[in-house]
mmCIF file of C-alpha atoms in Angstrom:
data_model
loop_
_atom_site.group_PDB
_atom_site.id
_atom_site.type_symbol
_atom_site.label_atom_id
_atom_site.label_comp_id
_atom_site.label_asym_id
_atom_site.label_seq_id
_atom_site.Cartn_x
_atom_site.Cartn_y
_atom_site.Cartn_z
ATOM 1 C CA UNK A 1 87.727 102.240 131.846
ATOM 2 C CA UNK A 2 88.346 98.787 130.873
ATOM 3 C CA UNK A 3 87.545 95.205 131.223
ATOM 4 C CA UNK A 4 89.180 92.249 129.780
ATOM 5 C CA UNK A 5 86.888 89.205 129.499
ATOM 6 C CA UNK A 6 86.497 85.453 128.828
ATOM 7 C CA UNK A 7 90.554 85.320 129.579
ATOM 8 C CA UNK A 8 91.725 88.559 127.356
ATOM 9 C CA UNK A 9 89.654 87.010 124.385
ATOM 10 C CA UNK A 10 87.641 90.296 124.415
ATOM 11 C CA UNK A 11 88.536 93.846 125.810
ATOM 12 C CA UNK A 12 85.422 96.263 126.374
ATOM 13 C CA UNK A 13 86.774 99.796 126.234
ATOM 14 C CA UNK A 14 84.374 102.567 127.954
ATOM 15 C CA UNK A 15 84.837 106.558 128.670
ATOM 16 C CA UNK A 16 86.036 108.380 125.871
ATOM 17 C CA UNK A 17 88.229 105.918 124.601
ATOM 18 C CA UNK A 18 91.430 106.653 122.149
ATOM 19 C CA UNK A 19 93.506 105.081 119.755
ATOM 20 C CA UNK A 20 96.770 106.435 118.649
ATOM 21 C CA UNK A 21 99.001 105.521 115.567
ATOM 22 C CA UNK A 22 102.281 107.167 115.136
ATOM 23 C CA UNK A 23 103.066 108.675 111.840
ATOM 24 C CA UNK A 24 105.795 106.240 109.652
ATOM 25 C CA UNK A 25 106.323 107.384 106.327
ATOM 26 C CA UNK A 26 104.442 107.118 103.875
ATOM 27 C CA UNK A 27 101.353 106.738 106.716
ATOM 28 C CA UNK A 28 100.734 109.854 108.873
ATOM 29 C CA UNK A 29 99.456 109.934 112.445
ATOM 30 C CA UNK A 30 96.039 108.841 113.377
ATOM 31 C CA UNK A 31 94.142 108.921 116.280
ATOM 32 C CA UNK A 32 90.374 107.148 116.299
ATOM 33 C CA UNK A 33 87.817 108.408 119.283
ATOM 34 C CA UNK A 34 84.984 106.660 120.701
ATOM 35 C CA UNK A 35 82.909 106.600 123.507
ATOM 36 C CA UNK A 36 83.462 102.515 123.896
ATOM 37 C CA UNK A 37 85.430 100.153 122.081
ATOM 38 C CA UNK A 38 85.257 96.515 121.914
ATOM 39 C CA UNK A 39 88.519 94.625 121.228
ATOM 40 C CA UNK A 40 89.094 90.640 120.013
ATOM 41 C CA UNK A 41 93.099 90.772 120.405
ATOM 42 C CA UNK A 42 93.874 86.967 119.333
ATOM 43 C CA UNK A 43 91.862 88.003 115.907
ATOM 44 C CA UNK A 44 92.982 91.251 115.994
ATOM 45 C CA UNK A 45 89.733 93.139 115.353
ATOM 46 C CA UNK A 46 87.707 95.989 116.497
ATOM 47 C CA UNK A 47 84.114 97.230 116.469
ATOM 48 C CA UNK A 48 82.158 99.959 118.007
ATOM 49 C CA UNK A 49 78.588 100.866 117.568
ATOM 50 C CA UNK A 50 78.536 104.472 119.034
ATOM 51 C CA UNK A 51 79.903 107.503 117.063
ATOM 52 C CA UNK A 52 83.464 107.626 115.852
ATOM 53 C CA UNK A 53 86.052 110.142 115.453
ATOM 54 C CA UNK A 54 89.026 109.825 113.247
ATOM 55 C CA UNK A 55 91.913 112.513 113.093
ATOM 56 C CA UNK A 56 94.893 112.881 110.863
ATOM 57 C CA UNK A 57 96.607 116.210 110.393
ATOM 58 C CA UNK A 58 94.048 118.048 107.794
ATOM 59 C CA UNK A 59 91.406 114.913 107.849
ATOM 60 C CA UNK A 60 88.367 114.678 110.325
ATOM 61 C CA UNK A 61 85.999 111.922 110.032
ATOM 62 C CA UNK A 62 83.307 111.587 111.855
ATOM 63 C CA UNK A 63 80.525 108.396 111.584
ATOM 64 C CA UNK A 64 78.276 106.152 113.599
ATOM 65 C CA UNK A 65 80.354 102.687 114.307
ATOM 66 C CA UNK A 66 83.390 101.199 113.215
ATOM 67 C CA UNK A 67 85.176 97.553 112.595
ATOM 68 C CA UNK A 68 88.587 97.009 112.347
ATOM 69 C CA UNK A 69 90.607 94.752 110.957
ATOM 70 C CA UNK A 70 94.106 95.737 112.391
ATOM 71 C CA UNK A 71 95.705 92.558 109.924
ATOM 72 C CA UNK A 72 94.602 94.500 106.987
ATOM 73 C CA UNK A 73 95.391 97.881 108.386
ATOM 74 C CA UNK A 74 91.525 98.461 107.194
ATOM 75 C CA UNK A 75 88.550 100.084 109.396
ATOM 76 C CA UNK A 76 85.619 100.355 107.970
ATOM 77 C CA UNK A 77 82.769 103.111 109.143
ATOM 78 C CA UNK A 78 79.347 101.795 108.951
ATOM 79 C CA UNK A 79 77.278 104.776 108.832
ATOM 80 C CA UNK A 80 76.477 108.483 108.653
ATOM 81 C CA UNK A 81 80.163 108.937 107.688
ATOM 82 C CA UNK A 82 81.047 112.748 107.107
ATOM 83 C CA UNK A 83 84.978 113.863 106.213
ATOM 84 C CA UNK A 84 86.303 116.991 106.226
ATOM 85 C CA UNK A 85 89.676 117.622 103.904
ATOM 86 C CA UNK A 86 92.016 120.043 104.528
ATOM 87 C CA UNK A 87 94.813 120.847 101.557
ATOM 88 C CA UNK A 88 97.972 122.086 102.268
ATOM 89 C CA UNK A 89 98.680 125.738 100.633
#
């Protein structure tokens, strides 16, 4: 689900929300999971407080809230952040 509010200035995201990236070289795929999302499109930021799921091919992270800064290309995780690494054999 989805609202858009105070004229698209914010965009509340709800129900197992999901964010995908395509891969371009060097960057690989990424997809982000949440249960809600809030997003400020004219600043181009994100934040969430619930828990967070970010997938790459042979990364998982997993943590409690999230802001983005899609100018930067930056999110940071603001808590209980866990990562599992995969190598490549």
């Amino acid at each position: 689900r989805g609202a858009a509010l105070n004229h698209a200035q914010r965009i509340e995201l709800s129900d197992a929300v999901k964010l995908h990236q395509n891969a371009a070289p060097p960057r690989q795929s990424t997809d982000v999971m949440t249960e809600s999302l809030t997003i400020f499109p004219q600043k181009k930021l994100a934040t969430s407080d619930k828990a967070v799921t970010i997938l790459q091919p042979g990364l998982a992270i997993h943590s409690i809230g999230l802001k983005a800064d899609f100018n930067k290309g930056q999110i940071e995780l603001l808590s209980q952040t866990q990562g599992h690494y995969e190598t490549r054999n």
